Coordinates of C-alpha atoms in Angstrom, one line a residue:
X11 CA -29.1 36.0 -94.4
X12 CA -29.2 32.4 -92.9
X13 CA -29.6 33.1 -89.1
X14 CA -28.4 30.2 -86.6
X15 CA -28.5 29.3 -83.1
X16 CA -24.8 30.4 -83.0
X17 CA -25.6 33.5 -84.2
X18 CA -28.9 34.1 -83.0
X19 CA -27.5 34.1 -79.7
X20 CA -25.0 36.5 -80.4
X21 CA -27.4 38.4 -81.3
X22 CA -30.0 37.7 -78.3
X23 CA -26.6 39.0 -76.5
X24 CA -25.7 41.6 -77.7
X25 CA -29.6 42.9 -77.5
X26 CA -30.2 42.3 -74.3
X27 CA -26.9 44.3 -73.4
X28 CA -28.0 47.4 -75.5
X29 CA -31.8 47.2 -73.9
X30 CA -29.7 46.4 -70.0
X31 CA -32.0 43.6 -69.4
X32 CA -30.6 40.7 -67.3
X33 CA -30.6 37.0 -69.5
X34 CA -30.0 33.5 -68.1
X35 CA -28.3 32.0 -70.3
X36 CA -27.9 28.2 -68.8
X37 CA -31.3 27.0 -66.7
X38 CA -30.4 26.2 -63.3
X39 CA -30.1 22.5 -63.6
X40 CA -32.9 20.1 -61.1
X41 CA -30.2 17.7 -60.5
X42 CA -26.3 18.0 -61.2
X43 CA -24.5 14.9 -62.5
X44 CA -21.2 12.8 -61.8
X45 CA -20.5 10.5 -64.2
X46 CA -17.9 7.6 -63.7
X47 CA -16.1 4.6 -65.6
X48 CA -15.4 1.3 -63.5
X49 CA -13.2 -1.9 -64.3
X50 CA -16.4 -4.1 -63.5
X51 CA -15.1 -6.4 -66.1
X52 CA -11.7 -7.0 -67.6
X53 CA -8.0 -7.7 -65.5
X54 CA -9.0 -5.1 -62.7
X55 CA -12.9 -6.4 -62.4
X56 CA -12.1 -6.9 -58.3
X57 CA -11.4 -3.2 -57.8
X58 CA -14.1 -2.1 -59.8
X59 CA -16.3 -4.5 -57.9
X60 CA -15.0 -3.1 -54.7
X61 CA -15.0 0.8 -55.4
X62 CA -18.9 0.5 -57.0
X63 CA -20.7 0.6 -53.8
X64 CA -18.8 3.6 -52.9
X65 CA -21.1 5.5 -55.2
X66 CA -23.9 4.9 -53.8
X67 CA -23.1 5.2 -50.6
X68 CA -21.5 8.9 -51.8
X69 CA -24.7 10.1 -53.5
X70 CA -26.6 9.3 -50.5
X71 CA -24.3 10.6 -48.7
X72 CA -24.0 13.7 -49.7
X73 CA -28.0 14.2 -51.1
X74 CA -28.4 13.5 -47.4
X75 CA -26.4 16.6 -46.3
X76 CA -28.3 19.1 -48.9
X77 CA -26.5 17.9 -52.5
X78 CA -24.7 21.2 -53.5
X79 CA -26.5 24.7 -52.7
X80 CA -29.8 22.6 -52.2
X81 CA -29.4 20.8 -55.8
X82 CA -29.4 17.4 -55.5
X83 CA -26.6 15.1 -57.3
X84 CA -26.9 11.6 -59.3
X85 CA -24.0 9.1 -60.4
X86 CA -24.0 7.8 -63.7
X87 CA -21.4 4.9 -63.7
X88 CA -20.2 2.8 -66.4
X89 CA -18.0 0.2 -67.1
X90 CA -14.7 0.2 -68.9
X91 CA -13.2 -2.8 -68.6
X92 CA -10.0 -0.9 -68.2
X93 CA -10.0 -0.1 -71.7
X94 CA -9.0 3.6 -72.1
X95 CA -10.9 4.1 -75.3
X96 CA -14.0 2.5 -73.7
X97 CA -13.8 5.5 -71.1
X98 CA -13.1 8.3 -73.7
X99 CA -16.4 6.5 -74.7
X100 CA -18.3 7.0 -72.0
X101 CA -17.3 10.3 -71.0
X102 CA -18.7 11.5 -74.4
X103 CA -21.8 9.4 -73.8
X104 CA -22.5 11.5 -70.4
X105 CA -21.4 14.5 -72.1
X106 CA -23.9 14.1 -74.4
X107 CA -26.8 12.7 -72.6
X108 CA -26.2 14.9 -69.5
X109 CA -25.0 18.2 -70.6
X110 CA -24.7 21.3 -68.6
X111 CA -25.7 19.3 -65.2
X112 CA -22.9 16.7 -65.7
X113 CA -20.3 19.0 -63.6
X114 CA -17.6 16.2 -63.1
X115 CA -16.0 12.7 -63.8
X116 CA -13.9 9.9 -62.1
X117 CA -12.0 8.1 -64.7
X118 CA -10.3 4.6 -63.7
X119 CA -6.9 4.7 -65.3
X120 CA -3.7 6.8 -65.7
X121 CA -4.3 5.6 -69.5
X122 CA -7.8 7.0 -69.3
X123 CA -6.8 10.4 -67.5
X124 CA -4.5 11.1 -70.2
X125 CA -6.8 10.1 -73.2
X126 CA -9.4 12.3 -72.1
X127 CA -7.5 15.2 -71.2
X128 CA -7.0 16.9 -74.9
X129 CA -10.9 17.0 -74.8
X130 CA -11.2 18.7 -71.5
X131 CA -11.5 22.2 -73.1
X132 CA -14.3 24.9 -73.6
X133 CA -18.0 23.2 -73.0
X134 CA -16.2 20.1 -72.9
X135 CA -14.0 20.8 -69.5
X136 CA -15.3 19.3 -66.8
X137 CA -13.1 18.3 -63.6
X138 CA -12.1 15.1 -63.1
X139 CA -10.8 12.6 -60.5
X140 CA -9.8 9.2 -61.2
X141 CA -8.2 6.3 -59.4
X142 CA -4.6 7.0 -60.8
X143 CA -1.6 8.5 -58.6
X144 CA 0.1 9.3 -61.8
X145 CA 2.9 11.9 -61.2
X146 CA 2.7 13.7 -64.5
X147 CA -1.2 14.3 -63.9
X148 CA -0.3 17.1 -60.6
X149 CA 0.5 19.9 -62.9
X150 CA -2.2 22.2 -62.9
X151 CA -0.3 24.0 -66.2
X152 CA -0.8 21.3 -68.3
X153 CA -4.0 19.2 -66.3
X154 CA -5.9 21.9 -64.8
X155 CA -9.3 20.6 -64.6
X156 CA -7.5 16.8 -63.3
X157 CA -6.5 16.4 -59.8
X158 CA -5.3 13.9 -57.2
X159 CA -6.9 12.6 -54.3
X160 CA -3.4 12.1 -52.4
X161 CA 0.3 11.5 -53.0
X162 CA 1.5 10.6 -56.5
X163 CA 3.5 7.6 -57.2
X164 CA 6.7 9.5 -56.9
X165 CA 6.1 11.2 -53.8
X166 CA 5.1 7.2 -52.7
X167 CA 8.5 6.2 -53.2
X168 CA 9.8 9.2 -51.5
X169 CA 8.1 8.3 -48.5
X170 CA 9.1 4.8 -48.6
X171 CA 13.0 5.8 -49.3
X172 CA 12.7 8.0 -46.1
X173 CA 11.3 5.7 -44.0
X174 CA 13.6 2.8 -45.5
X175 CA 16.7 5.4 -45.0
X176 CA 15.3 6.7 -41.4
X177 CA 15.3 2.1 -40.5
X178 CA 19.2 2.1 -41.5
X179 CA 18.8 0.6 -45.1
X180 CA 21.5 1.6 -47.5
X181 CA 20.6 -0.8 -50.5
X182 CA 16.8 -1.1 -51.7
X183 CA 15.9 -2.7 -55.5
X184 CA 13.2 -1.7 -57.0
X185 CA 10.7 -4.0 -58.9
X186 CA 7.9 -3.1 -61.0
X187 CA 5.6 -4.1 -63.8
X188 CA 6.4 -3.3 -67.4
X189 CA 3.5 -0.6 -67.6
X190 CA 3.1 3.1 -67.4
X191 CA 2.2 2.3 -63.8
X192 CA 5.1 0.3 -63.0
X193 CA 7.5 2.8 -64.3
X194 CA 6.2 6.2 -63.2
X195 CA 8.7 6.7 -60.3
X196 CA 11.5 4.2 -61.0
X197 CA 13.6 7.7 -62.5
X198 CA 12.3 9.8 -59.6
X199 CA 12.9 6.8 -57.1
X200 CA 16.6 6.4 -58.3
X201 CA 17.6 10.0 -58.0
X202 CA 15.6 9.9 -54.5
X203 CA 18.0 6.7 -53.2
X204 CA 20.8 9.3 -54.7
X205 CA 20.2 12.1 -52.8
X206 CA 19.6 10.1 -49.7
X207 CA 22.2 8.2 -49.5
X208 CA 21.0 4.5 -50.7
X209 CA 22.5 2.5 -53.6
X210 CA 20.3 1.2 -56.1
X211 CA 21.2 -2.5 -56.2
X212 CA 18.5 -3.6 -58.8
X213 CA 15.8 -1.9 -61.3
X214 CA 13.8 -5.5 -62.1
X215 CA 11.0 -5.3 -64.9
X216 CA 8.2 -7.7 -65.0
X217 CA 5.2 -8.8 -66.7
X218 CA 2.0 -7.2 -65.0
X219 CA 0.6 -10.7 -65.0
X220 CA 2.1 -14.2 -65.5
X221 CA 5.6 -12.7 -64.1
X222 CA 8.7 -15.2 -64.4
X223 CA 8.8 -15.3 -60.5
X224 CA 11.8 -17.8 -59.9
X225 CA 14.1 -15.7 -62.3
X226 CA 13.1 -12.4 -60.9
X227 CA 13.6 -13.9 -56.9
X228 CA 16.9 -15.2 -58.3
X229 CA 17.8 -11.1 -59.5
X230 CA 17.1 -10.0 -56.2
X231 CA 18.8 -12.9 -54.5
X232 CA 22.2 -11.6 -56.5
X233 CA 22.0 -8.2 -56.2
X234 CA 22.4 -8.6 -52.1
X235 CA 19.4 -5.5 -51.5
X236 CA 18.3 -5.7 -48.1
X237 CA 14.5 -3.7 -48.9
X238 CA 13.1 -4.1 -51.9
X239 CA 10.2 -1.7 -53.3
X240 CA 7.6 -3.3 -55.6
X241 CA 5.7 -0.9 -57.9
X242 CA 3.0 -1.3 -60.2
X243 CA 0.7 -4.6 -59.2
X244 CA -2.6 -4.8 -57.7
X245 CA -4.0 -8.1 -57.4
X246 CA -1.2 -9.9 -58.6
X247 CA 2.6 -10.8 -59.1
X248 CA 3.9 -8.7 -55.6
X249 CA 2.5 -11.4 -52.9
X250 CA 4.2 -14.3 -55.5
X251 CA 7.1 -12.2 -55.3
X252 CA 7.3 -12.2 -51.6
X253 CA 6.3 -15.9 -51.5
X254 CA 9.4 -16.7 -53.7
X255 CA 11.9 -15.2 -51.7
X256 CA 10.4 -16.0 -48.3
X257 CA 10.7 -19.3 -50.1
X258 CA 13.9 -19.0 -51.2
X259 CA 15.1 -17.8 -47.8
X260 CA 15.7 -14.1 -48.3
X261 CA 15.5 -11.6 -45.3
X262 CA 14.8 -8.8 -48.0
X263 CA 12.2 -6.1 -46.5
X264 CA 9.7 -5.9 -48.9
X265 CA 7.4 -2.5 -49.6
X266 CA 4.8 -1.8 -51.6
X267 CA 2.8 1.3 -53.0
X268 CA -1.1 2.1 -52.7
X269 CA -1.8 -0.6 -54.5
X270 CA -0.6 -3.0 -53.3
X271 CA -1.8 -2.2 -49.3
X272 CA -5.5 -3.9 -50.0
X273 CA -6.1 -6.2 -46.6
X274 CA -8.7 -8.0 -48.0
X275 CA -5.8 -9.4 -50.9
X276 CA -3.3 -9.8 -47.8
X277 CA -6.0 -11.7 -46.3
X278 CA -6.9 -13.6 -48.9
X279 CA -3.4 -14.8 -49.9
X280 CA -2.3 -15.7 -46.2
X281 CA -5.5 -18.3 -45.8
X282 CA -4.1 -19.7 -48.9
X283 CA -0.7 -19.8 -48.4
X284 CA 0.1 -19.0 -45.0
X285 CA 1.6 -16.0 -43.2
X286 CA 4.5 -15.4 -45.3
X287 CA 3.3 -11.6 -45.4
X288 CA 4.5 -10.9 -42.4
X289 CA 6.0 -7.9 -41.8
X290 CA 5.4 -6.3 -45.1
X291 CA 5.5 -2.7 -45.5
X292 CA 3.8 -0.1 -47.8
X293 CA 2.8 3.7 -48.1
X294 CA -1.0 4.1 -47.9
X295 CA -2.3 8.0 -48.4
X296 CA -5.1 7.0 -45.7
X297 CA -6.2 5.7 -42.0
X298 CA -7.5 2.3 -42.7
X299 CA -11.5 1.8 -42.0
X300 CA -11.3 0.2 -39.0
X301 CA -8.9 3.0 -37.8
X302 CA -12.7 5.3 -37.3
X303 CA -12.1 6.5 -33.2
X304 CA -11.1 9.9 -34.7
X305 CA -12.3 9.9 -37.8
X306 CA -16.2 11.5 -37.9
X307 CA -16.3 11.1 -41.5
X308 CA -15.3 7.6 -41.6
X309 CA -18.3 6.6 -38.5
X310 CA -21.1 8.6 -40.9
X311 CA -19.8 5.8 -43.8
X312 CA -19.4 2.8 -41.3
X313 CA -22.9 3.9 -40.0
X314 CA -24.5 4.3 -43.8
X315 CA -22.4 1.1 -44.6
X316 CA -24.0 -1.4 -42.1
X317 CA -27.6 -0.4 -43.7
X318 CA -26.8 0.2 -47.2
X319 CA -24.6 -3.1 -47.6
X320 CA -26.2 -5.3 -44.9
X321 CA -25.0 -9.5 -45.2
X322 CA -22.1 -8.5 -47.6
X323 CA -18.4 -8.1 -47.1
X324 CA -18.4 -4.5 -47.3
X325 CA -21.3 -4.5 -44.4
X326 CA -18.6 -3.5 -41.8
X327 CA -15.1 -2.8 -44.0
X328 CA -14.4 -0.2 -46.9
X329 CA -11.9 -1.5 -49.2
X330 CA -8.9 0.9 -49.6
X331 CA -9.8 1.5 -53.2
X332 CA -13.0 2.3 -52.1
X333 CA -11.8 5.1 -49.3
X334 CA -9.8 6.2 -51.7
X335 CA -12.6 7.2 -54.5
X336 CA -14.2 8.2 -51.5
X337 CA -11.6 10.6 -50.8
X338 CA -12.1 11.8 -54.6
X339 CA -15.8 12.5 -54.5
X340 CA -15.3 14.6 -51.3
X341 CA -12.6 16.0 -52.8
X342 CA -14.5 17.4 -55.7
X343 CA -17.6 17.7 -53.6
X344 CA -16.1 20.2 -51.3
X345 CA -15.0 22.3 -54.5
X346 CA -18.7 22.3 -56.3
X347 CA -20.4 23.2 -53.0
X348 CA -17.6 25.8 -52.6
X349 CA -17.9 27.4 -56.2
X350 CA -21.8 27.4 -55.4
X351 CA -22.0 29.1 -51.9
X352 CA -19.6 32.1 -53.2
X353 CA -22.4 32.7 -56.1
X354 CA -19.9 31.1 -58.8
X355 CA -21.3 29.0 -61.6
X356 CA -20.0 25.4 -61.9
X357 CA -18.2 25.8 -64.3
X358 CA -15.0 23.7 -64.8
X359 CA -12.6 26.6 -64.4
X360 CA -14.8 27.9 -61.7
X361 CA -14.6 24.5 -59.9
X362 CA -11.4 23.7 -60.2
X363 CA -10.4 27.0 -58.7
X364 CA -11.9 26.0 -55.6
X365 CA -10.7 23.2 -55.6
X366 CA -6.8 24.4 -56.1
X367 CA -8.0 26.8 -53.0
X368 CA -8.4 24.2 -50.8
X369 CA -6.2 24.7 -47.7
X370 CA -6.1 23.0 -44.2
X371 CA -8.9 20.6 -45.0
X372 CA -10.3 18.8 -42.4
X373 CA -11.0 16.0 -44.0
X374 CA -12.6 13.9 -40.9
X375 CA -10.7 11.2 -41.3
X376 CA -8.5 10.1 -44.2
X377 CA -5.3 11.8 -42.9
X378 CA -3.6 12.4 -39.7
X379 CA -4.7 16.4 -39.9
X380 CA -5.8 19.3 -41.9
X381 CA -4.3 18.7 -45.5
X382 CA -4.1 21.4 -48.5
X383 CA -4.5 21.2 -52.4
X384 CA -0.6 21.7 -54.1
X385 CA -0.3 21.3 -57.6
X386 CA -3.5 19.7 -57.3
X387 CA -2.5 16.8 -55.1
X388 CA -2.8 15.7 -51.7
X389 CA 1.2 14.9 -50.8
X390 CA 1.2 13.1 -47.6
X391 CA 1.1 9.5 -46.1
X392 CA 2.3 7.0 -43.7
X393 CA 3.8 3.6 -43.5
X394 CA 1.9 1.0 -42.4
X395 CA 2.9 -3.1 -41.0
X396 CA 0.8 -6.4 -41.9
X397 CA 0.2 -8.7 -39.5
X398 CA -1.4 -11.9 -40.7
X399 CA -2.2 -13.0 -37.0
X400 CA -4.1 -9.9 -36.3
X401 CA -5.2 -9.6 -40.4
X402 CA -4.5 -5.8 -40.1
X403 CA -2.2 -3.0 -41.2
X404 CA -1.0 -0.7 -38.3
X405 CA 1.4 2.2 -38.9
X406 CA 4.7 2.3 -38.3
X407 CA 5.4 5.5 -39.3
X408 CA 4.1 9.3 -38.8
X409 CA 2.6 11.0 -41.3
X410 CA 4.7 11.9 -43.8
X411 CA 5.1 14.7 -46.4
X412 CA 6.5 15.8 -49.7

């Protein structure tokens, strides 16, 4: 008879039951492993570029405080270029290379999250964060080992459509890009406005890049909205937006999602083209950086920040994107070192146990108080103001829950 490893550990098993010997059957690993994928190249390239450094700032970080039980941690990060596949690919790199000590992942897509998640099952499971707020991706029944690292995009718009109905407004339109991301809660949104009381003047598709402003403007312009929500953009197409009606003399309030609240863009476009910004709105899951006088965990990353990224931009601000994959790593950090001080091996079941347990967090600083793990999101934020004279987002809202 042919004996394998398969079955030669079955057998090493079932042995060591009879003879009541303890076995150890996975080594204690010398260093665990998170492994990531980053649009460093490709149409997102200046988020990736932005949310790189918080990696090394995290494994520092958190190697500084004692890693997890005493085991120190590493990042393996890759990039993507926003290509789904290429993440798949990387993820089954690490898995590969890494093994047992690669405990957890941070994907950079909605498109990647829900590539990847058919293979998140047995040895292959590992949790996994990413930098997507998609709404289908909170349902521990069908994502268990994925989670959230704040509001999904639905729960966005909720927020927005309270605040909008709280200000008076009675007719919003709702613009968005012609991807998965621009048309997660467009359904959600609509039966939201319903239930609230606000007509829906105006669903407006557009291309994620190269949009056909003037016509779109012209849409709005008809449809007589007085807010107008913009969904689905990051770098691009949402401040042209604004600039062609401002242009074309509309007194539309205009809101955005996560991102699109980036004041390093905001900045960016009013040296260029002037304040025309002002007074734009948007839901942000987080206290900004600069926002730190009651925010412990946001002084120990200014403080790290200032050495680690000395005579660079990020020397003195974190980017949004970057507090929010911060957010993610702590997230998931919290639920390994959890899982490892109750005796639990980190597994991916194990791990993302604790991390569905996690209730009243004090998270030092990214939200206005302790938050809790449902449905393995984080469903809370505020609305916050730009100011191009100041160059800064403020709130004008409290925090907000779904």
């Amino acid at each position: 008879m042919t004996l394998n490893r398969r079955s030669f550990l079955a057998t090493g098993a079932a042995a060591t039951a009879v003879m009541g010997t303890p076995m150890i059957l996975k080594a204690q690993p010398k260093e665990y492993v998170l492994g990531a994928s980053l649009p460093l190249t490709g149409p997102f390239a200046t988020a990736g570029q932005l949310v790189a450094p918080a990696f090394a700032l995290a494994q520092k970080l958190f190697n500084d405080e004692g890693g997890i039980a005493g085991t120190p941690i590493r990042f393996v990060t890759e990039d993507s270029g926003y290509v789904p596949q290429n993440t798949l690919a990387n993820y089954q790199r690490a898995l590969a290379t890494e093994g047992n000590a690669l405990v957890g992942y941070f994907a950079d897509s909605t498109g990647a999250m829900k590539l990847i998640a058919p293979e998140l099952k047995g040895e292959n499971a590992r949790l996994m964060g990413s930098t997507s707020f998609a709404s289908e991706l909170a349902n521990p029944e069908t994502n268990p080992y994925q989670y959230l690292s704040g509001p999904t995009y639905q729960d966005q718009f909720d927020i927005l459509l309270q605040n909008i109905k709280a200000a008076g407004g009675t007719k919003v339109a709702f613009i968005y890009s012609n991807t998965e991301f621009g048309r997660d809660p467009i359904e959600h949104g609509r039966a939201k406005a319903a239930e609230l009381g606000i007509e829906v003047v105006l669903e407006e598709s557009t291309k994620a890049q190269g949009a056909d402003i003037p016509t779109h403007v012209t849409k709005l312009a008809q449809s007589g909205a007085e807010h107008c929500i913009l969904q689905g953009y990051v770098t691009g197409v949402w401040p042209q937006l604004i600039g062609g009606a401002r242009q074309f003399g509309l007194p539309v309030q205009f809101h955005g999602t996560f991102w699109g609240m980036e004041k390093l863009i905001a900045d960016r476009i009013t040296a260029e083209a002037g304040p025309f910004l002002a007074g734009y709105q948007g839901v942000m899951p987080y206290r900004y950086f600069y926002d730190r006088e009651d925010a412990p965990r946001y002084q120990q990353y200014a403080e790290l920040s200032k050495a680690m990224f000395a005579g660079t931009p990020l020397e003195n601000y974190m980017s949004t994107w970057g507090i929010q994959t911060m957010c993610g790593l702590e997230l998931a950090m919290k639920a390994m070192r959890d899982t490892a001080e109750a005796g639990n091996e980190l597994t991916a079941d194990n791990i993302a146990e604790s991390l569905s347990s996690i209730s009243d967090w004090d998270s030092g600083g990214f939200f206005g108080g302790p938050v809790s793990m449902n449905n393995n999101k984080i469903g809370t934020g505020r609305v916050y103001e730009y100011a191009p004279d100041t160059g800064l987002f403020t709130p004008v809202s409290d925090w907000l829950s779904t």
